[in-house]
Coordinates of C-alpha atoms (C1' of nucleotides) in Angstrom, one line a residue:
Chain A
M1 CA -21.7 10.9 -37.5
R2 CA -20.3 9.5 -34.3
E3 CA -21.3 6.2 -32.9
M4 CA -22.3 7.7 -29.6
T5 CA -25.0 10.3 -29.3
I6 CA -23.7 11.4 -25.9
P7 CA -20.5 13.3 -26.4
E8 CA -17.5 11.4 -25.1
S9 CA -14.5 13.3 -24.0
G10 CA -11.1 11.7 -23.4
S11 CA -11.2 13.1 -19.9
K12 CA -13.8 10.7 -18.7
R13 CA -11.8 7.6 -19.6
K14 CA -8.6 9.2 -18.4
L15 CA -10.2 9.9 -15.0
L16 CA -11.6 6.4 -14.7
D17 CA -8.2 4.9 -15.5
A18 CA -6.3 7.2 -13.1
A19 CA -8.9 6.6 -10.4
E20 CA -8.8 2.8 -10.5
Q21 CA -5.0 2.8 -10.5
L22 CA -4.8 5.1 -7.4
F23 CA -7.7 3.3 -5.7
A24 CA -5.9 0.0 -6.2
E25 CA -2.6 1.3 -5.0
K26 CA -3.7 3.3 -1.9
G27 CA -7.3 2.3 -1.1
F28 CA -10.5 4.1 -1.7
E29 CA -10.3 6.5 1.3
A30 CA -6.7 7.6 0.8
V31 CA -7.1 9.0 -2.7
S32 CA -8.4 12.6 -3.2
V33 CA -9.9 14.0 -6.3
R34 CA -6.8 16.2 -6.7
D35 CA -4.6 13.1 -6.8
I36 CA -6.9 11.6 -9.5
T37 CA -7.1 14.8 -11.6
Q38 CA -3.3 15.3 -11.3
L39 CA -2.6 11.8 -12.6
A40 CA -5.2 12.1 -15.3
K41 CA -3.8 15.6 -16.2
T42 CA -7.3 17.1 -16.1
N43 CA -8.8 19.9 -14.1
V44 CA -10.0 19.4 -10.5
A45 CA -13.6 20.3 -11.6
S46 CA -13.7 17.5 -14.2
V47 CA -14.5 14.8 -11.7
N48 CA -17.6 16.7 -10.5
Y49 CA -18.5 17.6 -14.0
H50 CA -18.4 14.1 -15.4
F51 CA -19.4 12.0 -12.4
G52 CA -21.3 14.4 -10.2
S53 CA -19.2 13.8 -7.2
R54 CA -16.2 11.8 -6.0
D55 CA -18.6 9.0 -4.9
G56 CA -20.1 8.9 -8.3
L57 CA -16.6 8.2 -9.8
L58 CA -15.9 5.7 -7.1
A59 CA -19.2 3.8 -7.9
L60 CA -18.5 3.8 -11.6
V61 CA -15.0 2.4 -11.1
M62 CA -16.4 -0.3 -8.9
M63 CA -19.1 -1.1 -11.4
R64 CA -16.7 -1.3 -14.4
Y65 CA -14.8 -4.0 -12.5
M66 CA -17.5 -6.0 -10.7
T67 CA -20.3 -6.1 -13.3
P68 CA -18.4 -8.4 -15.7
V69 CA -17.2 -10.5 -12.8
T70 CA -20.7 -11.0 -11.5
E71 CA -21.9 -11.8 -15.0
E72 CA -19.2 -14.4 -15.6
R73 CA -19.8 -15.9 -12.2
L74 CA -23.5 -16.3 -12.8
A75 CA -22.9 -17.6 -16.3
R76 CA -20.4 -20.2 -15.0
I77 CA -22.8 -21.4 -12.3
D78 CA -25.6 -21.6 -14.8
S79 CA -23.3 -23.6 -17.0
L80 CA -22.4 -25.9 -14.1
E81 CA -26.1 -26.5 -13.2
R82 CA -26.9 -27.3 -16.9
K83 CA -24.0 -29.6 -17.1
W84 CA -24.8 -31.5 -13.9
S85 CA -28.6 -31.2 -14.1
G86 CA -30.2 -32.8 -11.1
K87 CA -27.0 -33.9 -9.6
S88 CA -24.8 -31.5 -7.7
A89 CA -21.7 -30.1 -9.4
P90 CA -18.2 -31.0 -8.0
L91 CA -17.2 -28.7 -5.2
E92 CA -14.0 -27.7 -6.9
E93 CA -15.8 -26.5 -10.0
I94 CA -18.2 -24.4 -7.9
I95 CA -15.3 -22.7 -6.2
D96 CA -13.6 -22.3 -9.5
A97 CA -16.7 -20.6 -10.9
L98 CA -16.5 -18.2 -7.9
V99 CA -12.8 -17.3 -8.1
R100 CA -11.8 -17.5 -11.7
P101 CA -13.9 -14.6 -12.9
L102 CA -12.2 -12.4 -10.4
V103 CA -8.8 -13.1 -11.8
G104 CA -10.0 -13.8 -15.4
Q105 CA -11.0 -10.1 -16.0
V106 CA -7.4 -9.0 -15.7
R107 CA -6.6 -9.3 -19.4
K108 CA -9.5 -7.1 -20.3
S109 CA -8.1 -4.3 -18.1
E110 CA -5.2 -2.0 -18.8
L111 CA -4.3 -2.0 -15.2
A112 CA -1.2 -3.9 -14.0
E113 CA -2.0 -7.4 -12.9
R114 CA -1.3 -7.0 -9.2
L115 CA -3.2 -3.7 -9.0
F116 CA -6.2 -5.4 -10.6
Y117 CA -6.3 -8.0 -7.9
K118 CA -5.9 -5.4 -5.2
L119 CA -8.8 -3.4 -6.6
T120 CA -11.2 -6.3 -6.8
G121 CA -10.1 -7.4 -3.4
R122 CA -10.7 -4.0 -1.9
I123 CA -14.2 -3.9 -3.4
C124 CA -15.0 -7.2 -1.9
A125 CA -13.6 -6.2 1.4
E126 CA -15.4 -2.9 1.6
Q127 CA -18.8 -4.3 2.3
G128 CA -21.7 -2.7 3.9
D129 CA -20.0 0.7 4.5
G130 CA -20.1 2.7 1.3
L131 CA -20.7 0.2 -1.4
P132 CA -23.0 1.4 -4.2
P133 CA -26.4 -0.3 -4.1
Q134 CA -25.8 -1.9 -7.5
I135 CA -22.7 -3.6 -6.2
E136 CA -24.5 -4.8 -3.1
D137 CA -27.2 -6.2 -5.3
Q138 CA -24.6 -8.1 -7.3
F139 CA -23.1 -9.5 -4.2
R140 CA -26.5 -10.5 -2.8
Q141 CA -27.4 -12.2 -6.1
T142 CA -24.0 -14.0 -6.3
G143 CA -24.2 -15.0 -2.7
E144 CA -27.6 -16.6 -3.1
R145 CA -26.7 -18.6 -6.1
F146 CA -23.5 -19.9 -4.8
S147 CA -24.8 -20.6 -1.3
R148 CA -27.4 -22.8 -2.9
A149 CA -24.8 -24.6 -5.1
F150 CA -22.6 -25.2 -2.1
A151 CA -25.5 -26.5 -0.1
K152 CA -26.3 -28.9 -2.9
A153 CA -22.7 -30.1 -3.2
L154 CA -22.4 -30.5 0.6
P155 CA -25.8 -31.9 1.7
T156 CA -24.4 -33.4 4.9
V157 CA -23.2 -30.0 6.3
P158 CA -25.8 -28.2 8.4
P159 CA -26.7 -24.8 6.9
E160 CA -25.4 -22.8 9.8
E161 CA -22.1 -24.6 9.7
L162 CA -21.9 -24.2 5.9
A163 CA -22.6 -20.5 6.2
W164 CA -19.6 -20.1 8.4
R165 CA -17.3 -22.2 6.2
I166 CA -18.3 -20.1 3.2
H167 CA -17.6 -17.0 5.3
F168 CA -14.1 -18.3 5.9
V169 CA -13.6 -19.1 2.2
I170 CA -14.6 -15.5 1.3
G171 CA -12.1 -14.1 3.8
A172 CA -9.3 -16.3 2.4
M173 CA -10.2 -15.2 -1.1
I174 CA -10.1 -11.5 -0.3
H175 CA -6.8 -11.9 1.5
M176 CA -5.4 -13.8 -1.4
L177 CA -6.3 -11.0 -3.7
T178 CA -5.3 -8.0 -1.7
H179 CA -2.1 -9.2 0.0
Q180 CA -0.5 -11.5 -2.5
E181 CA 2.6 -9.4 -2.6
I182 CA 3.5 -10.8 0.8
L183 CA 3.9 -14.3 -0.7
H184 CA 5.0 -13.6 -4.2
R185 CA 8.4 -12.8 -2.9
V186 CA 8.7 -16.1 -1.1
S187 CA 6.7 -18.3 -3.5
G188 CA 9.0 -18.2 -6.4
G189 CA 8.8 -21.8 -7.4
V190 CA 11.2 -23.4 -9.8
S191 CA 10.9 -20.9 -12.6
G192 CA 10.6 -17.3 -11.7
A193 CA 7.4 -15.7 -10.5
P194 CA 4.4 -18.0 -9.8
T195 CA 1.4 -17.6 -12.0
M196 CA -2.0 -16.6 -10.6
E197 CA -3.3 -19.9 -12.1
A198 CA -1.1 -21.8 -9.7
T199 CA -2.2 -19.7 -6.8
M200 CA -5.9 -20.1 -7.7
S201 CA -5.4 -23.9 -7.9
R202 CA -3.9 -23.8 -4.4
F203 CA -6.8 -21.8 -3.2
I204 CA -9.4 -24.1 -4.7
R205 CA -7.9 -27.1 -3.1
F206 CA -7.6 -25.4 0.2
A207 CA -11.2 -24.1 0.2
A208 CA -12.6 -27.4 -1.0
A209 CA -10.9 -29.2 1.8
G210 CA -12.1 -26.7 4.4
L211 CA -15.7 -26.7 3.1
R212 CA -16.1 -30.5 3.1
E213 CA -14.4 -31.1 6.4
G214 CA -15.8 -34.2 8.1
T215 CA -18.4 -34.9 5.5
A216 CA -17.3 -38.5 4.8
T217 CA -19.9 -40.4 6.7
E218 CA -22.7 -38.0 7.7
E219 CA -26.3 -37.8 6.6
P220 CA -28.0 -35.0 4.8
V221 CA -29.8 -32.3 6.9
K222 CA -32.8 -30.2 6.2
K223 CA -32.7 -26.7 5.0
G224 CA -32.3 -23.6 7.2
P225 CA -31.8 -19.8 7.0
Q226 CA -29.5 -18.3 4.4
A227 CA -26.9 -15.6 4.7
T228 CA -25.6 -12.9 2.3
F229 CA -21.8 -12.6 1.9
D230 CA -19.6 -10.1 0.3
F231 CA -18.5 -12.2 -2.6
Chain B
M1 CA 3.3 9.0 48.4
R2 CA 1.6 7.8 45.2
E3 CA 2.4 4.4 43.6
M4 CA 3.3 6.0 40.3
T5 CA 6.1 8.5 40.1
I6 CA 4.8 9.6 36.7
P7 CA 1.5 11.6 37.2
E8 CA -1.4 9.8 35.7
S9 CA -4.4 11.8 34.7
G10 CA -7.8 10.4 34.0
S11 CA -7.8 11.9 30.6
K12 CA -5.2 9.6 29.3
R13 CA -7.2 6.5 30.0
K14 CA -10.4 8.2 28.9
L15 CA -8.8 9.0 25.6
L16 CA -7.5 5.5 25.1
D17 CA -10.9 4.0 25.8
A18 CA -12.8 6.4 23.6
A19 CA -10.3 5.9 20.8
E20 CA -10.4 2.2 20.8
Q21 CA -14.2 2.2 20.8
L22 CA -14.4 4.6 17.8
F23 CA -11.5 2.8 15.9
A24 CA -13.4 -0.5 16.3
E25 CA -16.7 1.0 15.2
K26 CA -15.5 3.1 12.2
G27 CA -12.0 2.1 11.4
F28 CA -8.7 3.8 12.0
E29 CA -8.9 6.3 9.1
A30 CA -12.5 7.4 9.7
V31 CA -12.1 8.7 13.2
S32 CA -10.8 12.3 13.9
V33 CA -9.2 13.5 17.1
R34 CA -12.2 15.7 17.5
D35 CA -14.5 12.6 17.5
I36 CA -12.2 11.0 20.1
T37 CA -12.0 14.0 22.4
Q38 CA -15.7 14.6 22.2
L39 CA -16.5 11.1 23.3
A40 CA -13.8 11.2 26.0
K41 CA -15.1 14.6 27.1
T42 CA -11.7 16.2 27.0
N43 CA -10.1 19.0 25.1
V44 CA -8.9 18.7 21.5
A45 CA -5.4 19.5 22.5
S46 CA -5.4 16.6 25.0
V47 CA -4.5 14.0 22.4
N48 CA -1.4 15.8 21.3
Y49 CA -0.5 16.6 24.9
H50 CA -0.7 13.0 26.1
F51 CA 0.3 11.1 23.0
G52 CA 2.3 13.6 20.9
S53 CA 0.1 13.1 17.9
R54 CA -2.9 11.2 16.6
D55 CA -0.6 8.4 15.3
G56 CA 0.9 8.2 18.8
L57 CA -2.5 7.5 20.2
L58 CA -3.2 5.0 17.5
A59 CA 0.0 3.1 18.1
L60 CA -0.7 2.9 21.8
V61 CA -4.3 1.6 21.2
M62 CA -2.9 -1.1 19.0
M63 CA -0.1 -1.9 21.4
R64 CA -2.6 -2.2 24.3
Y65 CA -4.5 -4.9 22.4
M66 CA -1.9 -6.8 20.5
T67 CA 0.9 -7.1 23.0
P68 CA -1.0 -9.4 25.4
V69 CA -2.3 -11.3 22.4
T70 CA 1.2 -11.8 21.1
E71 CA 2.5 -12.8 24.5
E72 CA -0.3 -15.4 25.0
R73 CA 0.3 -16.8 21.6
L74 CA 4.0 -17.3 22.2
A75 CA 3.3 -18.7 25.6
R76 CA 0.9 -21.2 24.2
I77 CA 3.2 -22.3 21.4
D78 CA 6.0 -22.6 24.0
S79 CA 3.7 -24.7 26.1
L80 CA 2.8 -26.9 23.1
E81 CA 6.4 -27.5 22.2
R82 CA 7.2 -28.4 25.8
K83 CA 4.3 -30.8 25.9
W84 CA 5.1 -32.5 22.6
S85 CA 8.9 -32.2 22.9
G86 CA 10.5 -33.7 19.8
K87 CA 7.2 -34.8 18.2
S88 CA 5.0 -32.2 16.5
A89 CA 1.9 -30.8 18.2
P90 CA -1.5 -31.7 16.7
L91 CA -2.5 -29.2 14.0
E92 CA -5.7 -28.3 15.8
E93 CA -3.8 -27.3 18.9
I94 CA -1.5 -25.0 16.9
I95 CA -4.4 -23.2 15.3
D96 CA -6.0 -23.0 18.7
A97 CA -2.9 -21.3 20.1
L98 CA -3.1 -18.9 17.2
V99 CA -6.7 -17.9 17.4
R100 CA -7.7 -18.3 21.0
P101 CA -5.6 -15.5 22.4
L102 CA -7.3 -13.1 19.9
V103 CA -10.7 -13.8 21.4
G104 CA -9.5 -14.6 24.9
Q105 CA -8.5 -11.0 25.6
V106 CA -12.0 -9.8 25.3
R107 CA -12.8 -10.4 29.0
K108 CA -9.9 -8.2 30.0
S109 CA -11.3 -5.4 28.0
E110 CA -14.1 -3.0 28.8
L111 CA -15.0 -2.9 25.2
A112 CA -18.1 -4.6 23.9
E113 CA -17.3 -8.0 22.6
R114 CA -18.1 -7.4 19.0
L115 CA -16.1 -4.2 19.0
F116 CA -13.2 -6.0 20.5
Y117 CA -13.1 -8.5 17.6
K118 CA -13.5 -5.8 15.1
L119 CA -10.6 -3.9 16.5
T120 CA -8.2 -6.8 16.6
G121 CA -9.3 -7.8 13.1
R122 CA -8.7 -4.3 11.8
I123 CA -5.2 -4.3 13.3
C124 CA -4.4 -7.6 11.7
A125 CA -5.8 -6.4 8.4
E126 CA -3.9 -3.1 8.3
Q127 CA -0.6 -4.6 7.6
G128 CA 2.3 -2.9 6.0
D129 CA 0.7 0.5 5.6
G130 CA 0.8 2.4 8.8
L131 CA 1.4 -0.2 11.5
P132 CA 3.7 0.8 14.3
P133 CA 7.1 -1.0 14.1
Q134 CA 6.5 -2.6 17.4
I135 CA 3.4 -4.3 16.1
E136 CA 5.1 -5.3 13.0
D137 CA 7.8 -6.9 15.1
Q138 CA 5.2 -8.8 17.0
F139 CA 3.7 -10.1 13.8
R140 CA 7.0 -11.1 12.4
Q141 CA 7.9 -12.9 15.6
T142 CA 4.5 -14.7 15.8
G143 CA 4.7 -15.6 12.1
E144 CA 8.1 -17.2 12.4
R145 CA 7.2 -19.3 15.4
F146 CA 3.9 -20.5 14.0
S147 CA 5.2 -21.1 10.5
R148 CA 7.8 -23.4 12.0
A149 CA 5.2 -25.2 14.1
F150 CA 2.9 -25.7 11.1
A151 CA 5.8 -27.0 9.0
K152 CA 6.6 -29.5 11.7
A153 CA 3.0 -30.6 12.0
L154 CA 2.7 -30.9 8.2
P155 CA 6.0 -32.3 7.0
T156 CA 4.6 -33.6 3.7
V157 CA 3.4 -30.1 2.5
P158 CA 6.0 -28.2 0.5
P159 CA 7.1 -25.0 2.2
E160 CA 5.8 -22.8 -0.7
E161 CA 2.4 -24.6 -0.6
L162 CA 2.3 -24.3 3.1
A163 CA 3.0 -20.6 3.0
W164 CA 0.0 -20.1 0.8
R165 CA -2.3 -22.2 3.0
I166 CA -1.3 -20.3 6.1
H167 CA -2.0 -17.1 4.1
F168 CA -5.5 -18.4 3.4
V169 CA -6.0 -19.2 7.1
I170 CA -5.0 -15.7 8.1
G171 CA -7.4 -14.2 5.7
A172 CA -10.3 -16.4 7.0
M173 CA -9.3 -15.5 10.5
I174 CA -9.4 -11.7 9.9
H175 CA -12.7 -12.0 8.1
M176 CA -14.2 -14.0 10.9
L177 CA -13.2 -11.3 13.4
T178 CA -14.2 -8.2 11.4
H179 CA -17.3 -9.3 9.7
Q180 CA -19.0 -11.7 12.1
E181 CA -22.1 -9.5 12.3
I182 CA -23.0 -10.8 8.8
L183 CA -23.4 -14.3 10.2
H184 CA -24.5 -13.8 13.7
R185 CA -27.9 -12.9 12.4
V186 CA -28.3 -16.1 10.5
S187 CA -26.3 -18.4 12.7
G188 CA -28.6 -18.4 15.7
G189 CA -28.4 -22.1 16.5
V190 CA -30.8 -23.7 18.8
S191 CA -30.5 -21.4 21.8
G192 CA -30.1 -17.7 21.0
A193 CA -26.9 -16.2 19.9
P194 CA -23.9 -18.4 19.1
T195 CA -20.9 -18.1 21.3
M196 CA -17.5 -17.2 20.0
E197 CA -16.3 -20.5 21.4
A198 CA -18.5 -22.3 18.8
T199 CA -17.4 -20.0 16.0
M200 CA -13.7 -20.6 17.0
S201 CA -14.3 -24.3 17.0
R202 CA -15.8 -24.1 13.5
F203 CA -12.8 -22.1 12.4
I204 CA -10.2 -24.5 13.8
R205 CA -11.8 -27.4 12.0
F206 CA -12.1 -25.5 8.8
A207 CA -8.5 -24.3 8.9
A208 CA -7.1 -27.7 9.9
A209 CA -8.8 -29.4 7.0
G210 CA -7.6 -26.8 4.5
L211 CA -4.0 -26.9 5.9
R212 CA -3.6 -30.6 5.7
E213 CA -5.4 -31.1 2.4
G214 CA -4.0 -34.1 0.6
T215 CA -1.4 -35.0 3.1
A216 CA -2.6 -38.6 3.7
T217 CA 0.0 -40.5 1.7
E218 CA 2.8 -38.1 0.8
E219 CA 6.4 -38.0 1.9
P220 CA 8.2 -35.2 3.8
V221 CA 10.0 -32.5 1.8
K222 CA 13.1 -30.5 2.6
K223 CA 13.0 -27.0 4.0
G224 CA 12.6 -23.8 1.9
P225 CA 12.2 -20.1 2.3
Q226 CA 9.9 -18.6 4.9
A227 CA 7.3 -15.9 4.7
T228 CA 6.1 -13.3 7.2
F229 CA 2.3 -12.9 7.6
D230 CA 0.1 -10.4 9.3
F231 CA -1.0 -12.6 12.1
Chain C
dT1 C1' -20.3 32.2 -40.2
dC2 C1' -23.0 32.0 -36.5
dA3 C1' -25.0 30.0 -32.5
dC4 C1' -25.2 26.8 -28.9
dG5 C1' -24.4 23.1 -26.0
dA6 C1' -20.4 20.5 -24.3
dT7 C1' -16.1 20.8 -22.0
dT8 C1' -12.2 23.0 -19.8
dG9 C1' -9.7 26.1 -16.7
dA10 C1' -8.5 29.1 -12.8
dA11 C1' -10.1 30.8 -8.7
dT12 C1' -12.6 30.3 -4.7
dC13 C1' -16.1 28.5 -1.6
dG14 C1' -17.1 26.5 3.2
dT15 C1' -15.6 22.7 6.0
dT16 C1' -12.8 19.6 8.4
dC17 C1' -8.4 18.0 9.5
dG18 C1' -4.1 17.5 12.9
dT19 C1' -1.6 20.5 15.4
dT20 C1' 0.0 24.5 18.0
dT21 C1' -0.2 28.4 21.1
dG22 C1' -0.6 30.8 25.3
dA23 C1' -3.2 31.8 29.2
dC24 C1' -5.0 29.6 33.2
dA25 C1' -5.8 26.0 36.9
dT26 C1' -4.1 22.5 40.0
dC27 C1' -1.0 20.0 42.6
dG28 C1' 3.2 18.7 45.6
dC29 C1' 7.0 20.5 47.7
dT30 C1' 10.4 23.6 50.3
Chain D
dA1 C1' 3.7 31.8 50.6
dG2 C1' 6.2 30.9 46.6
dC3 C1' 7.6 27.9 42.8
dG4 C1' 7.9 24.6 39.2
dA5 C1' 5.8 20.8 37.1
dT6 C1' 1.6 19.0 35.3
dG7 C1' -2.7 19.2 33.2
dT8 C1' -6.7 21.7 31.0
dC9 C1' -8.9 25.0 28.1
dA10 C1' -10.5 28.2 24.3
dA11 C1' -8.8 29.9 20.2
dA12 C1' -6.5 29.8 16.2
dC13 C1' -3.1 28.1 12.7
dG14 C1' -2.1 26.3 8.0
dA15 C1' -3.1 22.6 5.0
dA16 C1' -6.1 19.7 2.5
dC17 C1' -10.5 18.2 1.4
dG18 C1' -14.9 18.0 -2.0
dA19 C1' -17.6 21.0 -4.3
dT20 C1' -18.9 25.2 -6.9
dT21 C1' -18.7 29.3 -9.7
dC22 C1' -18.1 31.6 -14.0
dA23 C1' -15.7 33.0 -17.9
dA24 C1' -13.1 31.0 -21.8
dT25 C1' -12.7 27.5 -25.2
dC26 C1' -14.0 23.8 -28.2
dG27 C1' -16.9 21.1 -31.6
dT28 C1' -20.5 20.7 -34.5
dG29 C1' -24.9 21.3 -37.0
dA30 C1' -27.7 25.1 -39.0

DNA sequence: TCACGATTGAATCGTTCGTTTGACATCGCT
DNA sequence: AGCGATGTCAAACGAACGATTCAATCGTGA
């Protein structure tokens, strides 16, 4: 007796692995099903057999990466709100809860580290065009939770202003993930290659400073409309 | 006697205009030469006749947008260095010199405002893949000048740290340009649609705060290696 | 062993892509 | 008028794309 009632062939996993590697390297549009099946050493028809279509495979690759990220993000923000019940959590911890799950999933993946970051960055950057509705739902959910947390941590920033600052933070985050190779040549530090932990720490300090710009002596403002970002 | 010795047909301009509009709307990869020639109301062969290839047209579209941006950026940083000879220019003015030319060229273009921003954002985001060497040269030149200016304005930030912060700023800038439609729904302000001037002002304050994070009481550091960004 | 669903394989479908061809039109010039 | 340069046009090229077909093969429970 197998543990799965649905027959699982090796091809399905091979295709997913090959696809995510190629998507990370060249982008979603630049990879054909023939590229994928060639790397996976399967037949061209296998993609359509296992996933229905190329888009079906693409959606599954995205889901396999973003779902645990979203879950960890929501779990961390839950944990923060429990820990700081009533009061607002420190800004740095909120940003940490937003970014760390993105880079924390790398160890659970067989993909090379830099490719993992590229892939997650590409997913976040896609946005609105051809994202699967499940991914969009995750982004919307994440966006609402973190927007509220940011608003609570920065009560003196007007909602409209805060929305733009969060927008800038997201842009910086995506760029950090997708284009790190630009800086990892230069940023060698004292001992070899810099860790992602160090980069993330830099990012959190940068984002926190930008988010709380000029909030030293102002008064709280009342609530306003809310935006959805591509987290 | 004509003013141009080289014959200029209307098709060439029509193709450039149609191409930049479609590239801005759908991205560089998603537009075919048939889409372009259909919008320009010319023959399919006209692209290859006037520009040699699709890539030739793409390169010219990019050049027509980025060259004046680069020139204005360098002129502004020149002007800043003359104005603050010896001393370092204020951080906000350096960022302004970096961003304002990007949005300042919009009035010289016949393209709709939001499409203009999208196009410039797309060019900046492309980076490394298929950018024409002239554009890469412009980015390298701009990067070197502004990196030096930032280093002068922030002498207490280690070069490696500064490189990462500039990296974050560039990411936020690209995201602001390419995905503003996300926020222009929410960010209505008191009187209708927000101006790009207001958005730019928000960005400059955000970027300045992030760049100078924690630089209140530190001492200057010596120079280090330098990075090239996709400005 | 047989039967049957799950999976694979080679071949091919129709479409779209960037590019090329060659005929034709238009212009300025001697 | 004649000529060459310049531009336009319909048609077609070969290549690559996602998807589909259908026969062959595999695995497993009856």
